[in-house]
XYZ file of C-alpha atoms in Angstrom:
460
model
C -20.490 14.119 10.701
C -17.471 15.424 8.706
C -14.561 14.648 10.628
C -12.177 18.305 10.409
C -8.361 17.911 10.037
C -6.215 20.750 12.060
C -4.656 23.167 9.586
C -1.404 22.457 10.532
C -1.906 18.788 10.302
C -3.460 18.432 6.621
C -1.797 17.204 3.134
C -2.266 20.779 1.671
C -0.663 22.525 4.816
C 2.033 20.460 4.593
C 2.565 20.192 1.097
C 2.640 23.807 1.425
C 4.672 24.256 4.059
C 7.477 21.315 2.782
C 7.251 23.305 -0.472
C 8.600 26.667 1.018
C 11.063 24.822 2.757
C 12.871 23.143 0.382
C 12.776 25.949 -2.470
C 14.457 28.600 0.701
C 16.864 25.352 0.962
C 17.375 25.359 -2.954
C 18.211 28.547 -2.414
C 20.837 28.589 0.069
C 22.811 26.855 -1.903
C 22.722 28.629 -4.938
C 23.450 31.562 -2.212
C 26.626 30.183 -0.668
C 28.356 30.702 -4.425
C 26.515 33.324 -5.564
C 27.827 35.871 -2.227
C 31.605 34.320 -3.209
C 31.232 35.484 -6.899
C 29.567 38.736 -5.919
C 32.804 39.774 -3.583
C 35.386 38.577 -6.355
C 33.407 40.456 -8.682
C 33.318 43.346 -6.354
C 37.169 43.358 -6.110
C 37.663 42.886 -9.831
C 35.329 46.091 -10.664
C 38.182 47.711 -7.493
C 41.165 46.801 -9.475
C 39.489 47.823 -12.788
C 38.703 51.156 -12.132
C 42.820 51.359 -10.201
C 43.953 50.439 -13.575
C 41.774 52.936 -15.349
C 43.763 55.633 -12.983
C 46.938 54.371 -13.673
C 46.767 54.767 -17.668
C 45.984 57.699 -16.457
C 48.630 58.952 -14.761
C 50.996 56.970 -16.683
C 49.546 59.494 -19.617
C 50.061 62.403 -17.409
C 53.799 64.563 -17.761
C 56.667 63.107 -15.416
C 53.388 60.856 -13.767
C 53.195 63.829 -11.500
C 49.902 65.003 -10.313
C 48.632 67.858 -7.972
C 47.247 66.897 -4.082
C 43.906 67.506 -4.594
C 43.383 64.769 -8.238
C 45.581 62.507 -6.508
C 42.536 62.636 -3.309
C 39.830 62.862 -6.214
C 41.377 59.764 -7.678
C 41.772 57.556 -4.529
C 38.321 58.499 -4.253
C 36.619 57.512 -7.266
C 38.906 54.421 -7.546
C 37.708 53.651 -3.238
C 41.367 52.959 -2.359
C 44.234 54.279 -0.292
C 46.971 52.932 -2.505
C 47.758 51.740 -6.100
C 50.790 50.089 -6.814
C 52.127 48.684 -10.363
C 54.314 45.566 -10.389
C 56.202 45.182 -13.871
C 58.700 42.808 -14.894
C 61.558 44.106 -12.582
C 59.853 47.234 -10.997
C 57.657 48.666 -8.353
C 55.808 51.903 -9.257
C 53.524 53.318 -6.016
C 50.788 55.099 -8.263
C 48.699 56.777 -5.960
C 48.905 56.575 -1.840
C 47.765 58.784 1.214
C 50.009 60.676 3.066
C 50.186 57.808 5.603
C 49.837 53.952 4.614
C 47.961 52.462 6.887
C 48.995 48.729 8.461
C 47.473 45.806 6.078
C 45.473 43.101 7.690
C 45.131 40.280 5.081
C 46.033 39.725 1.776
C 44.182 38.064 -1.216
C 45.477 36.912 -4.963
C 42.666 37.128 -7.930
C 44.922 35.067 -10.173
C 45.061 32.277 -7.152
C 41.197 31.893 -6.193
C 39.839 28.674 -6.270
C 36.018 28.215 -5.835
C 36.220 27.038 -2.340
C 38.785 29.532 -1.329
C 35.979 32.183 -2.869
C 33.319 30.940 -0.390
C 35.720 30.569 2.718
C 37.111 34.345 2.088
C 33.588 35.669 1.378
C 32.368 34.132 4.848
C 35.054 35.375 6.808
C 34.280 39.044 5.842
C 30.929 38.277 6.911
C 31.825 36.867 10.277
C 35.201 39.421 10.818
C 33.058 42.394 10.078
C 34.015 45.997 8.925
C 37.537 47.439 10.120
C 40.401 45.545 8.122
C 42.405 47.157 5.465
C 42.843 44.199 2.711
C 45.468 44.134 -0.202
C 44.363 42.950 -3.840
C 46.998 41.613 -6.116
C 45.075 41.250 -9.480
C 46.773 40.585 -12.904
C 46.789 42.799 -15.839
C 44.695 41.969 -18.887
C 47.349 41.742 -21.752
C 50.412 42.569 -20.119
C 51.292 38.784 -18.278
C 54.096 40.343 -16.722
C 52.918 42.844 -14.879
C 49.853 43.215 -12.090
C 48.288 45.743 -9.900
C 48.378 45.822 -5.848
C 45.381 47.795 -4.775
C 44.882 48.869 -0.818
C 40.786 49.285 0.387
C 38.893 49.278 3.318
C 36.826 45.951 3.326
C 33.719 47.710 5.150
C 32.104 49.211 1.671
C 32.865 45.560 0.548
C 30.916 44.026 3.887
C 28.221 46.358 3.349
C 27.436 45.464 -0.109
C 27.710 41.777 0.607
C 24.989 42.285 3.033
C 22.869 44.301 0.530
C 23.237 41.708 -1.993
C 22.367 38.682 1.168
C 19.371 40.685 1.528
C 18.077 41.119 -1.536
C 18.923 37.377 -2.178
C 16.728 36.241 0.486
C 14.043 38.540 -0.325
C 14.077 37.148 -3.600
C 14.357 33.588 -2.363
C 11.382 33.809 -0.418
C 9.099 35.563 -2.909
C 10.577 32.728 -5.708
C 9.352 30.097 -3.004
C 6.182 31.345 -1.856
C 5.021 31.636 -5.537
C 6.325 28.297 -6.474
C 4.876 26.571 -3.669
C 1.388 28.142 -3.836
C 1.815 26.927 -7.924
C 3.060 23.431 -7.051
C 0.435 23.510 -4.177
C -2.261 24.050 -6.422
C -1.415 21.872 -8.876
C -1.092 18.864 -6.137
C -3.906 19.848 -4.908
C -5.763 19.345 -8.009
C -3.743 16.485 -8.827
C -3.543 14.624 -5.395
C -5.073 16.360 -2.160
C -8.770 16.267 -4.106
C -9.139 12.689 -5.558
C -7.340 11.499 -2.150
C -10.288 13.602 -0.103
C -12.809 12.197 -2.570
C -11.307 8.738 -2.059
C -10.906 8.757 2.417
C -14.482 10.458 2.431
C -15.823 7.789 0.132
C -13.913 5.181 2.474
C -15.604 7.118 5.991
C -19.035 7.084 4.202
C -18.926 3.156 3.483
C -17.788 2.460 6.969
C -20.935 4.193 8.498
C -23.394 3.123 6.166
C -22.245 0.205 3.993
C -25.217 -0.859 2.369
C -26.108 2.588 1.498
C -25.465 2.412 -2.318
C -25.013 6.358 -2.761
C -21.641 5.864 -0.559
C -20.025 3.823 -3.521
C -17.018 6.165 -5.130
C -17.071 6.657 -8.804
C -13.761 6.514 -10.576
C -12.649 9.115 -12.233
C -11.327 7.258 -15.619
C -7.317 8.730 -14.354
C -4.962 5.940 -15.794
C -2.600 6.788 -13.213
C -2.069 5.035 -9.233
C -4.853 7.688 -8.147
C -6.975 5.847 -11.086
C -6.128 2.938 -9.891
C -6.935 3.345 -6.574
C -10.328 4.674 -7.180
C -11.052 1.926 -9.159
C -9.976 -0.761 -6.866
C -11.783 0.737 -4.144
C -14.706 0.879 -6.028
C -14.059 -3.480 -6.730
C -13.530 -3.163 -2.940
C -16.797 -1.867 -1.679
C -18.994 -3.797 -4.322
C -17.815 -6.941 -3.450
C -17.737 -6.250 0.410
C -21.828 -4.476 -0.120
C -22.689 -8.039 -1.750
C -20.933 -9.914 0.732
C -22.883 -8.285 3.256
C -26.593 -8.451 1.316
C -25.577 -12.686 1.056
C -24.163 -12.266 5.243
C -28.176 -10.619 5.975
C -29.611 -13.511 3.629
C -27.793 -15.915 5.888
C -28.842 -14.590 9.007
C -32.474 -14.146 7.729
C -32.069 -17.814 6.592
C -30.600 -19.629 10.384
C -33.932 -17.757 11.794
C -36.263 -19.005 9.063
C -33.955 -22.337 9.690
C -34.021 -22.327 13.417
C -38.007 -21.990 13.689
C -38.520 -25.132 10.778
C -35.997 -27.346 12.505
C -37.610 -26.710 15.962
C -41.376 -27.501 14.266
C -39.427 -30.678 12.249
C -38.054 -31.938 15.246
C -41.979 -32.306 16.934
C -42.871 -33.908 13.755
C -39.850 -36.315 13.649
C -40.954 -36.851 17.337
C -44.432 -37.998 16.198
C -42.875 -40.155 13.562
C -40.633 -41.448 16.083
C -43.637 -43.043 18.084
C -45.033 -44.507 14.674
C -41.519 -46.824 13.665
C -41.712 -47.833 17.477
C -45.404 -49.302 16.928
C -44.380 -50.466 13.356
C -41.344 -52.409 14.897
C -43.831 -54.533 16.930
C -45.169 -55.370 13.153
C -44.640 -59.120 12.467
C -43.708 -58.754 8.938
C -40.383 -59.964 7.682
C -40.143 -56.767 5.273
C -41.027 -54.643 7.648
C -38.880 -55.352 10.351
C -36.035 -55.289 7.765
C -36.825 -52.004 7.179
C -37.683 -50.637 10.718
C -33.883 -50.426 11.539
C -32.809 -48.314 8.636
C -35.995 -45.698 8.992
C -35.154 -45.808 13.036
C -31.940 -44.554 12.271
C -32.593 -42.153 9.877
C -35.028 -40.543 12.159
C -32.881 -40.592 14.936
C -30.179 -38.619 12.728
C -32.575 -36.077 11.770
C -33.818 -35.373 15.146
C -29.753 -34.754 16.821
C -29.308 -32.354 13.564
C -32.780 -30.593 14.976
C -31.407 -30.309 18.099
C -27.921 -29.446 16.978
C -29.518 -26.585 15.403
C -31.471 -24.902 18.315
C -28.662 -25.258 20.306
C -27.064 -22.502 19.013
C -29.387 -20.607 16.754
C -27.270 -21.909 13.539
C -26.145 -24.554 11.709
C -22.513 -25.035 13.903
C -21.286 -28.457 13.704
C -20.632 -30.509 17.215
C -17.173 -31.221 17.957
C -16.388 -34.808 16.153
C -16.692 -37.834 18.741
C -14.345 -40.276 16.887
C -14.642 -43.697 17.306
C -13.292 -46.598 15.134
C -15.634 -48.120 12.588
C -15.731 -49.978 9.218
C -16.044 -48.048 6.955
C -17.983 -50.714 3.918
C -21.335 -51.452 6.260
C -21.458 -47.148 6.346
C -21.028 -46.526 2.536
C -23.922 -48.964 2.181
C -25.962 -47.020 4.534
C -25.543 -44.255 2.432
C -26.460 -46.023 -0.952
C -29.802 -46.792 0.267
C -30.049 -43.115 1.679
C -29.606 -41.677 -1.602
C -32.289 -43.393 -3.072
C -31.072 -46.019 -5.445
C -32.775 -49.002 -6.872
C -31.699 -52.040 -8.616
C -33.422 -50.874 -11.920
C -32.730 -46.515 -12.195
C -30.206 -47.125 -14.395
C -27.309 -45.856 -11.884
C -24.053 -48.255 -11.016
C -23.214 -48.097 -7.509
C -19.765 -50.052 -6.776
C -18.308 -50.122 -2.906
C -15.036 -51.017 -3.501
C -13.901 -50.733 0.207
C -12.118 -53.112 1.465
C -13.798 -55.163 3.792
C -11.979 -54.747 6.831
C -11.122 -51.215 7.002
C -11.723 -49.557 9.520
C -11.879 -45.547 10.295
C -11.236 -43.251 13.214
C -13.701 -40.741 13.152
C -17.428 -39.300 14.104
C -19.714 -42.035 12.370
C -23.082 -40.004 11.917
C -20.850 -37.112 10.610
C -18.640 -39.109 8.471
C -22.038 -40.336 7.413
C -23.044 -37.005 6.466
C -20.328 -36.041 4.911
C -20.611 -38.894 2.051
C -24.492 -38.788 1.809
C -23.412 -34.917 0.283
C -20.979 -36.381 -1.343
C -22.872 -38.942 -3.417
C -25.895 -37.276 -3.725
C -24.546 -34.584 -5.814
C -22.818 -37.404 -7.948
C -25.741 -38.548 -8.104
C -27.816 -35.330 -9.383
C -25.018 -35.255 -11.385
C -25.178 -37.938 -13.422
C -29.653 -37.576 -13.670
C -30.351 -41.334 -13.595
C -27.438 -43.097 -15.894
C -23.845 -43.446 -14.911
C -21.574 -45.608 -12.570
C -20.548 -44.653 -8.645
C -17.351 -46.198 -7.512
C -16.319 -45.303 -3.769
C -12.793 -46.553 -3.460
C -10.932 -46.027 0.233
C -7.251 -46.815 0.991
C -4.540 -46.217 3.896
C -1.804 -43.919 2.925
C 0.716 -43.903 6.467
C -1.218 -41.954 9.233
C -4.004 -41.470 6.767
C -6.842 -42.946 5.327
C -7.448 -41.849 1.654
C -11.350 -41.913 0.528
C -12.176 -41.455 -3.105
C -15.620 -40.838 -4.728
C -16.016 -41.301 -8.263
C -18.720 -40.649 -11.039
C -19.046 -40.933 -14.630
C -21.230 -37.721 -14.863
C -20.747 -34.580 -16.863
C -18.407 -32.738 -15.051
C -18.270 -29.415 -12.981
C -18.259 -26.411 -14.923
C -16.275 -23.353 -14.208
C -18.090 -21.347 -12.297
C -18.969 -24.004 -9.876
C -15.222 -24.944 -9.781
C -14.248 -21.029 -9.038
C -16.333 -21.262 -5.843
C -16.731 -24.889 -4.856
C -17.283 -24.950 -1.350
C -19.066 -21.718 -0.973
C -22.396 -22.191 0.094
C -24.894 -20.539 -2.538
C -22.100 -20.117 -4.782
C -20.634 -23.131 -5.497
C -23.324 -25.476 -6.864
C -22.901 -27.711 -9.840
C -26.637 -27.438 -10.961
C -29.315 -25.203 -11.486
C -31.259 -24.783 -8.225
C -28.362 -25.634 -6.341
C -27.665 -23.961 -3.285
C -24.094 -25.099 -2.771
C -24.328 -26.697 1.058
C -23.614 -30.275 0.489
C -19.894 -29.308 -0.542
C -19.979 -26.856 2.187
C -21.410 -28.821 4.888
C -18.991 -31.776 3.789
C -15.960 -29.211 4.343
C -16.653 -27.880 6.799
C -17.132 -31.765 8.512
C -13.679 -32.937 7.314
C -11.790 -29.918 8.157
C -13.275 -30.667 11.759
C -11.304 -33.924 11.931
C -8.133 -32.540 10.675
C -8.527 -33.759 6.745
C -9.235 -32.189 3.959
C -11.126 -32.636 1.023
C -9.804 -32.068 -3.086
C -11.358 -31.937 -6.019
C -9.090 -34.304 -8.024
C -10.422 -34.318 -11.297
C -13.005 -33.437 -13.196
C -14.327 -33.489 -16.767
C -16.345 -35.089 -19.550
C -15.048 -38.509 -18.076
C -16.530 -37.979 -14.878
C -15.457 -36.353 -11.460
C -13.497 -37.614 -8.970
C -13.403 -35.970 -4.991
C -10.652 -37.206 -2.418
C -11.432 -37.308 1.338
C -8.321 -37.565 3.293
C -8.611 -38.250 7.036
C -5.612 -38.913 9.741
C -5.968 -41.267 12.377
C-alpha cells in the first residue's frame, strides 16, 4: 500500500509554496526604492509643469494675469503657490488669495537615497492633510530655483495606486515563476526522488523480489548518483540475503547430519573401547589418538544441537604446552613420512599457552590443513611460536603457491574466502572466529610465490 503524503507536507507543496515566498520577498525590496523614486519623480513632474507656468507668465506683459488664468494655472500646475528664487530676488508667481500654513519642507537638490525612502514612508504613515513645500533647482540657470506649495493627498493617493499595482504585479510575477521553477524541480528533483523513496519502500517490503530493484536513469549528476548507488545498495544487500537463506537452509541440513553423526560416532565409540582391550603394541599406540579424535567430534555434535548452529562455546582456558598439541595436529592432517610434505615444529619445548586446548586445537588443524591443500603434496610446514610481553605470537608457514586476490579480498568470509576451487571458506572462518573468542587475533602476514605465512596472536 502506497503510503500518501498530506498536501501541505510534500516537496512539491513546499517547493511551491517557498517559491512564492521568496519571489513576494524579492519583491519588497525592489518595492521599498521603487515607491521612494516614484514620489521624487512625482514631485519633479510638480515642479516641471510650475516652471512651464512661470515662462509663461514671465512671457506675459508686466507678468500680470487676470483671476480666473491665474485659478486655471494653479490648477493645471496642482499647486497653491509658485515662487521663483534668483540670484538676489524673490518673485511670488502664482498664489491663492490666502496662503495656507506649511507643514514640512523637502529639498530635490538635497535627497539622498535613504532620505527618499524615509520621506516616502512617512507620507504613507502621516496620511493625506499636510501642505508640503518643494524647493527644486532650475535646469540651466544654477542660480536660481523654484519653491512650489501642494497638497500631499493627490501625492498619497498615487503612492498607493502605484503600491497596489506593485503588489499585484509582484504576485502575478511570483505565482508564474514559481509554478515555472516548480515544474522544472519537479521534473528535475521531486520525480527521480519519488522514483528513488518508492524504490527504497518497495525493497523494504519485499527484498528478494527482483522487480523492486531501481533502474538508474544514466543522470551524471548527485540524483545519478544516487540512483546508481542505491541500485549497488540493494544488489549487494538481495545477495547477501540469498547467501543469509543458504546459511540457514545449511545449519538445518547441518543440525539433522550432526545429530545422525553423533549416533554413529557413538557406535564407533563402543568399537575403540573393545579395540583398546586389543593386546597389540600398534594398536594400543594408536587407540589413544583415534579415542580422542572421536571424543572431539562427538562435543562438536553436541555443540551443534545445542543451539541449532554452529556457535562456538565460551573458551575454557587452561595452561598447556603448546609442542605435544602441534604434533597432534600433524598426524590429524594426514601426513606421512614419505608424501613428499616437510613438517617442522619449531616450538620451543617448554612453552606453554593459556587457552581452550580442543579449540586451540581446532583452530591450527584449519590452519594447516589449508597449507596443506595448498601446497598438493610437495612443500615444507614450519610452525614457529614465540612470547611477545602479555602475548604469545604463533606463526604458520608454507612454501605453497600463494593466495590469490580474490581469496585475499574476502579471507575470512565463509563461502567467499577460499583459496581453492571447491573451497567453501570455513576453516579461516571457523579459526577467526575461535581466536577472536580469546581476545587475539589472527593476520595474514605474507603471502606470495614464496609461500604464505599466518600469525596467531593470543594474550595471556
Amino acid at each position: 500500500m502506497r503510503k500518501i503524503v498530506a498536501p501541505f507536507r510534500s516537496l512539491s507543496a513546499r517547493l511551491l509554496i517557498l517559491t512564492l515566498v521568496f519571489v513576494m520577498l524579492a519583491e519588497v525590496l525592489i518595492f521599498v526604492p521603487s515607491i521612494a523614486f516614484f514620489r521624487l519623480n512625482y514631485l519633479v513632474k510638480k515642479t516641471d509643469f510650475a516652471h512651464l507656468a512661470t515662462l509663461s507668465l514671465l512671457a506675459s506683459p508686466d507678468n500680470m494675469v487676470s483671476e480666473e488664468l491665474r485659478e486655471e494655472l494653479l490648477f493645471r500646475v496642482g499647486a497653491r503657490s509658485v515662487v521663483l528664487h534668483g540670484a538676489n530676488s524673490r518673485l511670488l508667481i502664482l498664489s491663492e488669495n490666502m496662503p495656507p500654513a506649511i507643514d514640512a519642507e523637502f529639498d530635490l537638490a538635497h535627497q539622498s537615497p535613504f532620505t527618499l525612502i524615509e520621506h516616502a514612508f512617512m507620507s504613507l504613515m502621516v496620511g493625506p492633510g499636510r501642505i508640503i513645500r518643494i524647493i527644486s533647482p532650475i535646469e540651466n540657470e544654477p542660480n536660481s530655483m523654484l519653491e512650489v506649495v501642494i497638497d500631499e493627498a493627490p501625492l498619497i493617493d498615487a503612492m498607493y495606486d502605484y503600491a497596489w499595482n506593485i503588489f499585484w504585479l509582484s504576485l502575478i510575477i511570483s505565482t508564474l515563476t514559481a509554478i515555472l521553477v516548480y515544474l522544472t524541480l519537479h521534473w528535475l528533483m521531486v520525480r527521480p526522488m519519488r522514483r528513488l523513496s518508492e524504490s527504497m519502500i518497495a525493497f523494504r517490503r519485499a527484498p528478494e523480489d527482483i522487480s523492486t530493484a531501481v533502474v538508474p536513469s544514466g543522470r551524471r549528476d548527485e540524483i545519478g548518483v544516487a540512483e546508481h548507488e542505491l541500485e549497488i545498495m540493494q544488489t549487494r544487500l538481495r545477495a547477501a540475503l540469498k547467501q543469509k537463506q543458504h546459511l540457514v537452509a545449511l545449519g538445518t541440513a547441518v543440525t539433522k547430519i550432526s545429530h545422525d553423526l553423533r549416533n554413529i560416532l557413538s557406535t564407533s565409540q563402543i568399537v575403540s573401547d573393545s579395540l583398546s582391550e586389543v593386546k597389540d603394541p600398534k594398536v594400543q599406540k594408536v587407540v589413544p589418538r583415534l579415542m580422542t579424535s572421536i571424543d572431539r567430534a562427538i562435543d562438536l555434535c553436541t555443540q551443534t544441537l545445542k543451539y541449532g548452529r554452529a556457535d562456538e562455546q565460551e573458551p575454557k582456558k587452561e595452561r598447556f604446552l603448546l609442542e605435544p598439541l602441534v604434533n597432534e595436529v600433524k598426524t590429524s592432517v594426514g601426513l606421512r613420512e614419505n608424501n613428499g610434505i616437510t613438517w617442522r615444529n619449531k616450538i620451543p619445548a617448554g612453552l606453554m599457552l593459556n587457552a581452550d586446548r580442543d579449540q586451540f586445537y581446532r583452530i591450527l588443524l584449519n590452519l594447516c590443513r589449508n597449507a596443506v591443500q595448498a601446497m598438493e603434496g610437495d612443500g615444507t610446514i614450519d610452525i614457529h611460536a614465540l612470547r611477545a610481553g602479555s602475548r604469545t605470537l604463533i606463526r604458520i608457514c608454507d612454501s605453497g603457491p600463494g593466495l590469490h586476490a580474490k581469496a585475499r579480498e574476502h579471507l575470512f568470509e565463509p563461502f567467499s574466502g577460499s583459496a581453492r576451487a571447491g573451497g567453501t571458506g570455513l576453516g579461516l572462518s571457523i579459526a577467526r572466529e575461535l581466536i577472536v573468542a580469546h581476545g587475539g587475533e589472527v593476520t595474514l602476514e605474507r603471502t606470495g610465490s614464496s609461500g604464505t605465512i599466518f600469525c596467531i596472536e593470543i594474550p595471556d
